[in-house]
Amino acid sequence: MVTARQELLDQSLAPICEKVAAGQRLTHAEGLRLFATRDIFTLGRLANLVRERLHGRKAFYNVNRHINYTNYCVLRCKFCSFYRSYPRGGAGAGDGYEMSIEEIVETAARAAEAGATEVHIVGGLHPRLPFSYYLDMCRGIRERCPELHIKAFTAIEIVHFARIARPRRSIAEVLCALREAGLDSLPGGGAEIFDDRVHDEAFQAKVGERHWFDVHRVAHDLGIPSNATMLYGHIETPAERLNHLIKLREHQDRSLAARAAADAGPRRPAAFNCCVPLSFIPEGSALGHLPGPSGLDDLRTLAITRLMLDNIPHIKAFWIMQTPKLAQVALNWGVDDFDGTVVWYDITRREGRGTNRQELSVDQIRRLIREAGCVPIERDSLYRELHRPVAAGGEGG
Ligand code: SF4
């Protein structure tokens, strides 16, 4: 156990160990101490204690398919290597792209046939596509694949839709229309770091925290679950990361209270299912001169996220960004979710080159989880356990 003072390399962690053992909420100052400590083993053990208290040795993954429908974007966030400006000559020039509804529906259908339970859909803020495109996208997938969970659109995309819809629509109207068309949940991207300084320096033109929280508050009130994210390792400080996490925690307190006060049913208020700390990848972005987070910073941030967010059930290591090897190690540092098979992912490519095919098979994921001493559990998008036969010759069990 981690509470005995003589076992600690850093004695200043003793009060934090006692609070974690007692299940008490950590403060910003305690989070800062965890960011500063060199006793990373105690940090890992503390995060693992909380992880095991919530989930035992289970480690979750899902069979999913990411679809990035366009990389055209009206913004130019400095940390982003994904966007392309819409060419004067129209779509098709350069390496920008946009997918047709038929292509998107076909992609989703092929994923469902291959066993996927979820499509994860996000893209740039396209200057020309009308709101009906996004409704048709959801409707088309829902009609073709009634069982597939549609997790789609970051808060910034939702705000964009409210602006381009004719007649103009409120956030609630946009979300209701998308849900009517088939949307099931929001993925949580676009949060970056909730801080005015970081916002002004790294993504000034993008809507800030007020809009991000507005979208998730309305979604939760409507009963649409979502995830939370934090993009770390660029220009923000540890104190700013902690402010971000505490704002997420406060939002979740509110959502959980609303949920507890409501009657059960399909429209019961929802909350964050998980938090996904996203490791910044500098290559190809306007912040390419920055080193990006080290492996130790990744582990430290994932562990502290687990410790600070005492009201969000799951912490995900998104292996695309943290790498499969580090995500595997993180399973003993507070992380309980490995994300999924992904297949194609355009938003980031390590070293700024290579293919956008970024896939782990179910067997590979299960093997990585088992090697970490955990029990692999396939989940659906709402973290309900799924049990299906493992193919002959597969990793099994
Ligand atoms: S992060 Fe999103 S909004 Fe910003 S430039 Fe990239 S695609 Fe556009």
Short mmCIF file of C-alpha atoms and ligand atoms in Angstrom, two decimals:
data_model
loop_
_atom_site.label_atom_id
_atom_site.label_comp_id
_atom_site.label_asym_id
_atom_site.label_seq_id
_atom_site.Cartn_x
_atom_site.Cartn_y
_atom_site.Cartn_z
CA MET A 1 0.00 0.00 0.00
CA VAL A 2 1.20 3.52 -0.68
CA THR A 3 0.34 5.29 2.55
CA ALA A 4 3.29 4.29 4.76
CA ARG A 5 5.56 7.33 4.92
CA GLN A 6 8.79 5.33 4.96
CA GLU A 7 7.90 3.79 1.57
CA LEU A 8 7.59 7.15 -0.15
CA LEU A 9 10.48 8.66 -2.08
CA ASP A 10 8.65 11.98 -1.84
CA GLN A 11 7.29 12.49 1.68
CA SER A 12 5.18 15.44 0.53
CA LEU A 13 2.89 12.90 -1.16
CA ALA A 14 1.84 11.36 2.17
CA PRO A 15 -1.28 13.55 2.69
CA ILE A 16 -2.34 12.90 -0.91
CA CYS A 17 -1.91 9.16 -0.43
CA GLU A 18 -4.15 9.32 2.62
CA LYS A 19 -6.81 11.28 0.75
CA VAL A 20 -6.77 8.90 -2.20
CA ALA A 21 -6.99 5.91 0.14
CA ALA A 22 -10.00 7.55 1.82
CA GLY A 23 -11.64 8.34 -1.54
CA GLN A 24 -11.46 12.10 -1.01
CA ARG A 25 -11.36 14.69 -3.80
CA LEU A 26 -7.97 16.21 -4.64
CA THR A 27 -7.39 19.95 -4.92
CA HIS A 28 -5.59 21.96 -7.58
CA ALA A 29 -2.59 22.36 -5.22
CA GLU A 30 -2.41 18.60 -4.72
CA GLY A 31 -2.59 18.06 -8.46
CA LEU A 32 0.34 20.43 -8.86
CA ARG A 33 2.31 18.44 -6.31
CA LEU A 34 1.66 15.30 -8.35
CA PHE A 35 2.88 17.02 -11.51
CA ALA A 36 6.05 18.11 -9.70
CA THR A 37 6.93 14.90 -7.88
CA ARG A 38 9.78 12.70 -9.00
CA ASP A 39 8.17 9.79 -7.18
CA ILE A 40 6.40 8.60 -10.28
CA PHE A 41 5.96 5.08 -8.93
CA THR A 42 3.81 6.32 -6.07
CA LEU A 43 1.83 8.41 -8.56
CA GLY A 44 1.24 5.32 -10.71
CA ARG A 45 0.23 3.21 -7.72
CA LEU A 46 -2.23 5.86 -6.54
CA ALA A 47 -3.86 6.09 -9.97
CA ASN A 48 -3.99 2.32 -10.20
CA LEU A 49 -5.62 2.14 -6.77
CA VAL A 50 -8.48 4.34 -8.02
CA ARG A 51 -8.68 2.46 -11.31
CA GLU A 52 -8.93 -0.90 -9.53
CA ARG A 53 -11.47 0.45 -7.07
CA LEU A 54 -13.71 1.34 -10.03
CA HIS A 55 -13.00 -1.47 -12.49
CA GLY A 56 -10.83 -4.14 -10.90
CA ARG A 57 -8.49 -5.56 -13.53
CA LYS A 58 -10.93 -5.05 -16.41
CA ALA A 59 -9.63 -3.10 -19.39
CA PHE A 60 -12.16 -2.04 -21.98
CA TYR A 61 -11.95 -1.71 -25.76
CA ASN A 62 -14.45 -1.49 -28.57
CA VAL A 63 -14.67 -2.42 -32.22
CA ASN A 64 -15.07 0.91 -33.92
CA ARG A 65 -14.37 2.76 -37.12
CA HIS A 66 -13.30 6.39 -37.33
CA ILE A 67 -14.59 8.41 -40.27
CA ASN A 68 -13.10 11.86 -40.91
CA TYR A 69 -15.51 13.13 -43.54
CA THR A 70 -13.51 16.20 -44.64
CA ASN A 71 -10.26 17.96 -43.86
CA TYR A 72 -11.42 21.30 -45.28
CA CYS A 73 -11.73 23.76 -42.46
CA VAL A 74 -12.41 27.47 -42.15
CA LEU A 75 -10.03 27.66 -39.15
CA ARG A 76 -6.28 27.23 -38.74
CA CYS A 77 -5.64 26.09 -35.20
CA LYS A 78 -1.91 26.11 -34.57
CA PHE A 79 -1.76 22.64 -33.07
CA CYS A 80 -3.63 21.09 -36.02
CA SER A 81 -1.93 19.32 -38.92
CA PHE A 82 -5.21 18.02 -40.33
CA TYR A 83 -6.94 21.03 -41.86
CA ARG A 84 -6.69 22.21 -45.46
CA SER A 85 -8.02 25.52 -46.72
CA TYR A 86 -10.84 25.21 -49.22
CA PRO A 87 -9.28 25.86 -52.65
CA ARG A 88 -10.49 28.70 -54.83
CA GLY A 89 -11.14 26.25 -57.61
CA GLY A 90 -13.40 24.14 -55.36
CA ALA A 91 -12.98 20.76 -53.76
CA GLY A 92 -10.52 18.35 -55.32
CA ALA A 93 -7.44 20.56 -55.63
CA GLY A 94 -4.40 19.65 -53.48
CA ASP A 95 -4.75 17.03 -50.77
CA GLY A 96 -8.00 18.34 -49.35
CA TYR A 97 -10.96 16.01 -49.51
CA GLU A 98 -14.61 15.66 -48.66
CA MET A 99 -16.56 12.43 -48.59
CA SER A 100 -19.95 12.06 -50.20
CA ILE A 101 -22.88 10.80 -48.14
CA GLU A 102 -22.77 7.59 -50.18
CA GLU A 103 -19.09 7.04 -49.33
CA ILE A 104 -19.70 7.66 -45.64
CA VAL A 105 -22.70 5.33 -45.46
CA GLU A 106 -20.83 2.67 -47.41
CA THR A 107 -17.85 2.97 -45.06
CA ALA A 108 -20.10 2.63 -42.03
CA ALA A 109 -21.90 -0.35 -43.55
CA ARG A 110 -18.61 -2.12 -44.28
CA ALA A 111 -17.49 -1.46 -40.71
CA ALA A 112 -20.73 -2.88 -39.31
CA GLU A 113 -20.36 -5.97 -41.49
CA ALA A 114 -16.84 -6.41 -40.10
CA GLY A 115 -18.18 -6.35 -36.55
CA ALA A 116 -17.94 -2.67 -35.56
CA THR A 117 -20.46 -1.47 -32.98
CA GLU A 118 -19.63 2.22 -33.36
CA VAL A 119 -18.67 4.83 -35.91
CA HIS A 120 -16.74 7.84 -34.61
CA ILE A 121 -17.26 10.73 -37.02
CA VAL A 122 -15.52 14.11 -36.91
CA GLY A 123 -14.19 16.51 -39.51
CA GLY A 124 -13.14 20.07 -40.28
CA LEU A 125 -15.52 23.04 -40.41
CA HIS A 126 -16.33 22.89 -44.09
CA PRO A 127 -17.13 26.28 -45.64
CA ARG A 128 -19.71 25.05 -48.15
CA LEU A 129 -21.50 21.95 -46.90
CA PRO A 130 -25.03 22.71 -45.65
CA PHE A 131 -26.50 21.45 -42.38
CA SER A 132 -28.61 18.97 -44.38
CA TYR A 133 -25.36 17.13 -45.30
CA TYR A 134 -24.81 16.22 -41.64
CA LEU A 135 -28.43 15.20 -41.15
CA ASP A 136 -28.31 13.07 -44.30
CA MET A 137 -25.08 11.48 -43.06
CA CYS A 138 -26.67 10.37 -39.77
CA ARG A 139 -29.93 9.38 -41.44
CA GLY A 140 -28.17 7.37 -44.12
CA ILE A 141 -26.09 5.43 -41.59
CA ARG A 142 -29.07 4.87 -39.31
CA GLU A 143 -31.20 3.49 -42.15
CA ARG A 144 -28.46 1.22 -43.49
CA CYS A 145 -27.05 0.13 -40.09
CA PRO A 146 -29.79 0.35 -37.45
CA GLU A 147 -27.59 -1.20 -34.74
CA LEU A 148 -24.50 0.93 -35.22
CA HIS A 149 -23.87 3.56 -32.53
CA ILE A 150 -23.24 6.96 -34.15
CA LYS A 151 -20.80 8.97 -32.05
CA ALA A 152 -20.26 12.13 -34.01
CA PHE A 153 -19.23 15.78 -34.07
CA THR A 154 -17.16 17.79 -31.64
CA ALA A 155 -18.66 20.77 -29.84
CA ILE A 156 -17.03 23.11 -32.36
CA GLU A 157 -18.77 21.30 -35.22
CA ILE A 158 -22.10 21.56 -33.41
CA VAL A 159 -21.60 25.32 -32.98
CA HIS A 160 -20.66 25.54 -36.67
CA PHE A 161 -23.89 23.73 -37.65
CA ALA A 162 -25.95 26.17 -35.55
CA ARG A 163 -24.32 29.04 -37.48
CA ILE A 164 -24.73 27.60 -40.98
CA ALA A 165 -28.25 26.17 -40.59
CA ARG A 166 -30.89 28.11 -42.50
CA PRO A 167 -32.93 29.26 -40.77
CA ARG A 168 -30.44 29.61 -37.92
CA ARG A 169 -30.87 27.06 -35.15
CA SER A 170 -30.00 26.96 -31.48
CA ILE A 171 -27.57 24.37 -30.11
CA ALA A 172 -30.53 22.46 -28.67
CA GLU A 173 -32.31 22.50 -32.04
CA VAL A 174 -29.20 21.26 -33.84
CA LEU A 175 -28.70 18.44 -31.34
CA CYS A 176 -32.37 17.43 -31.45
CA ALA A 177 -32.34 17.38 -35.25
CA LEU A 178 -29.16 15.28 -35.31
CA ARG A 179 -30.56 12.89 -32.74
CA GLU A 180 -33.74 12.60 -34.76
CA ALA A 181 -31.54 11.69 -37.74
CA GLY A 182 -29.65 9.00 -35.77
CA LEU A 183 -26.94 10.61 -33.63
CA ASP A 184 -26.36 8.71 -30.37
CA SER A 185 -23.54 10.53 -28.57
CA LEU A 186 -20.83 13.19 -28.84
CA PRO A 187 -17.14 12.27 -28.87
CA GLY A 188 -15.86 15.23 -26.81
CA GLY A 189 -13.10 16.65 -28.99
CA GLY A 190 -12.36 20.34 -29.42
CA ALA A 191 -11.92 21.04 -25.72
CA GLU A 192 -8.13 21.53 -26.05
CA ILE A 193 -7.21 23.47 -22.87
CA PHE A 194 -9.80 25.63 -21.13
CA ASP A 195 -7.72 28.73 -20.60
CA ASP A 196 -7.89 32.19 -22.19
CA ARG A 197 -4.12 32.52 -22.60
CA VAL A 198 -3.75 29.14 -24.30
CA HIS A 199 -6.86 29.79 -26.39
CA ASP A 200 -5.54 33.13 -27.62
CA GLU A 201 -2.11 31.73 -28.47
CA ALA A 202 -2.95 28.37 -29.98
CA PHE A 203 -6.50 28.38 -31.35
CA GLN A 204 -7.78 31.92 -31.18
CA ALA A 205 -10.44 31.70 -33.89
CA LYS A 206 -11.96 28.56 -32.42
CA VAL A 207 -14.86 28.83 -30.00
CA GLY A 208 -13.66 28.77 -26.41
CA GLU A 209 -14.63 26.92 -23.29
CA ARG A 210 -18.00 28.64 -22.82
CA HIS A 211 -19.28 27.23 -26.11
CA TRP A 212 -17.74 23.82 -25.49
CA PHE A 213 -19.47 23.55 -22.13
CA ASP A 214 -22.71 24.99 -23.56
CA VAL A 215 -22.85 22.18 -26.13
CA HIS A 216 -22.13 19.46 -23.57
CA ARG A 217 -24.54 20.97 -21.01
CA VAL A 218 -27.36 21.03 -23.56
CA ALA A 219 -26.45 17.53 -24.78
CA HIS A 220 -26.48 16.18 -21.23
CA ASP A 221 -29.78 17.91 -20.46
CA LEU A 222 -31.27 16.30 -23.59
CA GLY A 223 -30.02 12.89 -22.51
CA ILE A 224 -27.21 12.69 -25.09
CA PRO A 225 -24.07 11.25 -23.46
CA SER A 226 -20.65 12.57 -24.35
CA ASN A 227 -16.96 12.25 -23.59
CA ALA A 228 -14.50 14.85 -22.36
CA THR A 229 -11.02 15.47 -23.75
CA MET A 230 -7.89 17.48 -22.99
CA LEU A 231 -5.18 18.18 -25.57
CA TYR A 232 -1.97 18.41 -23.55
CA GLY A 233 1.74 18.82 -24.20
CA HIS A 234 1.87 22.00 -26.29
CA ILE A 235 2.01 25.49 -24.77
CA GLU A 236 0.01 24.92 -21.61
CA THR A 237 1.40 24.64 -18.07
CA PRO A 238 0.60 21.93 -15.49
CA ALA A 239 -1.52 24.49 -13.60
CA GLU A 240 -3.55 25.09 -16.76
CA ARG A 241 -4.04 21.35 -17.27
CA LEU A 242 -5.35 21.10 -13.72
CA ASN A 243 -7.72 24.04 -14.22
CA HIS A 244 -9.04 22.22 -17.27
CA LEU A 245 -9.59 18.98 -15.36
CA ILE A 246 -11.31 20.74 -12.48
CA LYS A 247 -13.69 22.50 -14.89
CA LEU A 248 -14.59 19.12 -16.36
CA ARG A 249 -15.11 17.76 -12.85
CA GLU A 250 -17.42 20.65 -11.95
CA HIS A 251 -19.41 20.18 -15.14
CA GLN A 252 -19.77 16.48 -14.39
CA ASP A 253 -20.96 17.25 -10.84
CA ARG A 254 -23.76 19.30 -12.35
CA SER A 255 -24.68 16.68 -14.96
CA LEU A 256 -24.71 13.87 -12.40
CA ALA A 257 -26.89 15.90 -10.02
CA ALA A 258 -29.39 16.58 -12.81
CA ARG A 259 -29.37 12.92 -13.71
CA ALA A 260 -29.92 11.82 -10.11
CA ALA A 261 -32.87 14.20 -9.74
CA ALA A 262 -34.63 12.96 -12.91
CA ASP A 263 -36.80 9.94 -13.52
CA ALA A 264 -35.34 6.97 -15.35
CA GLY A 265 -36.11 6.80 -19.07
CA PRO A 266 -34.61 7.38 -22.49
CA ARG A 267 -34.56 11.18 -22.05
CA ARG A 268 -32.95 11.10 -18.61
CA PRO A 269 -30.08 13.62 -18.41
CA ALA A 270 -26.73 12.20 -19.42
CA ALA A 271 -23.12 12.82 -18.38
CA PHE A 272 -19.54 12.26 -19.48
CA ASN A 273 -18.79 8.57 -19.95
CA CYS A 274 -15.05 8.97 -20.11
CA CYS A 275 -12.19 11.42 -20.32
CA VAL A 276 -9.64 11.09 -23.10
CA PRO A 277 -6.38 12.98 -22.50
CA LEU A 278 -4.98 13.53 -26.00
CA SER A 279 -1.22 13.70 -26.39
CA PHE A 280 -0.22 16.59 -28.68
CA ILE A 281 1.61 15.49 -31.84
CA PRO A 282 3.63 18.48 -33.16
CA GLU A 283 4.60 17.12 -36.58
CA GLY A 284 2.99 19.00 -39.43
CA SER A 285 1.38 21.66 -37.22
CA ALA A 286 2.26 25.34 -36.78
CA LEU A 287 3.66 24.30 -33.38
CA GLY A 288 5.98 21.78 -35.00
CA HIS A 289 9.00 23.33 -33.26
CA LEU A 290 7.72 22.09 -29.88
CA PRO A 291 8.97 18.72 -28.62
CA GLY A 292 5.54 17.35 -27.64
CA PRO A 293 4.98 15.33 -24.49
CA SER A 294 7.50 12.68 -23.44
CA GLY A 295 6.39 9.18 -22.48
CA LEU A 296 6.73 10.10 -18.84
CA ASP A 297 4.59 13.18 -19.31
CA ASP A 298 1.96 11.01 -21.02
CA LEU A 299 1.92 8.58 -18.10
CA ARG A 300 1.92 11.34 -15.50
CA THR A 301 -0.96 13.17 -17.19
CA LEU A 302 -3.06 10.03 -17.60
CA ALA A 303 -2.50 9.11 -13.94
CA ILE A 304 -3.31 12.61 -12.67
CA THR A 305 -6.42 12.72 -14.86
CA ARG A 306 -7.60 9.53 -13.14
CA LEU A 307 -6.87 10.98 -9.72
CA MET A 308 -8.48 14.40 -10.30
CA LEU A 309 -11.62 13.20 -12.10
CA ASP A 310 -13.24 11.28 -9.28
CA ASN A 311 -16.68 11.55 -10.92
CA ILE A 312 -15.94 10.39 -14.48
CA PRO A 313 -15.99 6.61 -14.61
CA HIS A 314 -13.52 5.86 -17.40
CA ILE A 315 -10.12 7.19 -18.47
CA LYS A 316 -9.07 6.34 -22.00
CA ALA A 317 -5.59 6.13 -23.50
CA PHE A 318 -6.17 6.84 -27.18
CA TRP A 319 -3.45 4.59 -28.58
CA ILE A 320 -3.34 6.51 -31.85
CA MET A 321 -1.88 9.46 -29.97
CA GLN A 322 -0.13 7.86 -27.00
CA THR A 323 1.04 4.86 -29.09
CA PRO A 324 -0.07 1.28 -28.41
CA LYS A 325 3.03 0.61 -26.29
CA LEU A 326 2.48 3.50 -23.94
CA ALA A 327 -1.28 2.93 -23.82
CA GLN A 328 -0.47 -0.61 -22.70
CA VAL A 329 1.75 0.62 -19.87
CA ALA A 330 -0.90 3.18 -18.91
CA LEU A 331 -3.32 0.37 -18.08
CA ASN A 332 -1.47 0.21 -14.75
CA TRP A 333 -1.40 4.00 -14.39
CA GLY A 334 -5.09 4.76 -14.01
CA VAL A 335 -6.29 3.97 -17.53
CA ASP A 336 -9.06 1.41 -17.97
CA ASP A 337 -10.00 1.98 -21.63
CA PHE A 338 -7.79 1.26 -24.64
CA ASP A 339 -10.19 2.74 -27.24
CA GLY A 340 -10.79 0.54 -30.26
CA THR A 341 -9.73 -0.80 -33.60
CA VAL A 342 -10.06 2.64 -35.31
CA VAL A 343 -8.94 1.39 -38.79
CA TRP A 344 -8.53 4.77 -40.53
CA TYR A 345 -7.57 8.01 -38.84
CA ASP A 346 -6.68 11.23 -40.61
CA ILE A 347 -6.43 13.78 -37.82
CA THR A 348 -2.86 12.97 -36.78
CA ARG A 349 -0.07 10.93 -38.31
CA ARG A 350 3.08 10.38 -36.31
CA GLU A 351 6.17 11.90 -37.91
CA GLY A 352 3.82 13.75 -40.23
CA ARG A 353 3.90 11.09 -42.94
CA GLY A 354 2.81 7.62 -43.73
CA THR A 355 -0.56 6.11 -44.25
CA ASN A 356 -3.77 7.06 -42.56
CA ARG A 357 -4.49 3.39 -42.06
CA GLN A 358 -4.00 3.06 -38.33
CA GLU A 359 -5.54 -0.15 -37.14
CA LEU A 360 -5.14 -2.59 -34.32
CA SER A 361 -6.96 -5.89 -34.61
CA VAL A 362 -9.07 -7.19 -31.75
CA ASP A 363 -6.47 -9.90 -31.20
CA GLN A 364 -3.69 -7.33 -30.93
CA ILE A 365 -5.65 -5.20 -28.47
CA ARG A 366 -6.57 -8.19 -26.31
CA ARG A 367 -2.98 -9.40 -26.28
CA LEU A 368 -1.67 -5.99 -25.24
CA ILE A 369 -4.26 -5.84 -22.45
CA ARG A 370 -3.47 -9.34 -21.20
CA GLU A 371 0.26 -8.64 -21.21
CA ALA A 372 -0.44 -5.69 -18.92
CA GLY A 373 -2.05 -8.07 -16.44
CA CYS A 374 -5.61 -6.95 -17.20
CA VAL A 375 -8.74 -8.71 -18.41
CA PRO A 376 -9.83 -7.56 -21.89
CA ILE A 377 -13.52 -6.66 -22.06
CA GLU A 378 -15.22 -5.60 -25.25
CA ARG A 379 -17.69 -2.80 -24.53
CA ASP A 380 -20.28 -0.91 -26.48
CA SER A 381 -20.26 2.89 -26.72
CA LEU A 382 -22.02 3.21 -23.35
CA TYR A 383 -19.58 0.84 -21.61
CA ARG A 384 -21.97 -2.12 -21.46
CA GLU A 385 -19.99 -5.34 -21.67
CA LEU A 386 -20.28 -7.35 -24.88
CA HIS A 387 -19.53 -11.02 -25.09
CA ARG A 388 -19.11 -12.57 -28.48
CA PRO A 389 -17.34 -15.71 -29.55
CA VAL A 390 -13.67 -15.21 -30.36
CA ALA A 391 -12.80 -16.57 -33.82
CA ALA A 392 -10.94 -19.87 -33.99
CA GLY A 393 -7.22 -19.20 -33.86
CA GLY A 394 -7.79 -15.84 -32.21
CA GLU A 395 -6.25 -14.66 -28.98
CA GLY A 396 -9.24 -16.01 -27.04
CA GLY A 397 -11.02 -15.36 -23.88
S1 SF4 B 1 -8.51 21.61 -34.92
FE1 SF4 B 1 -10.48 21.37 -35.95
S2 SF4 B 1 -11.27 23.46 -36.08
FE2 SF4 B 1 -9.05 23.66 -35.70
S3 SF4 B 1 -8.11 23.79 -37.74
FE3 SF4 B 1 -8.09 21.62 -37.15
S4 SF4 B 1 -9.95 20.78 -38.09
FE4 SF4 B 1 -10.20 23.02 -38.03
#
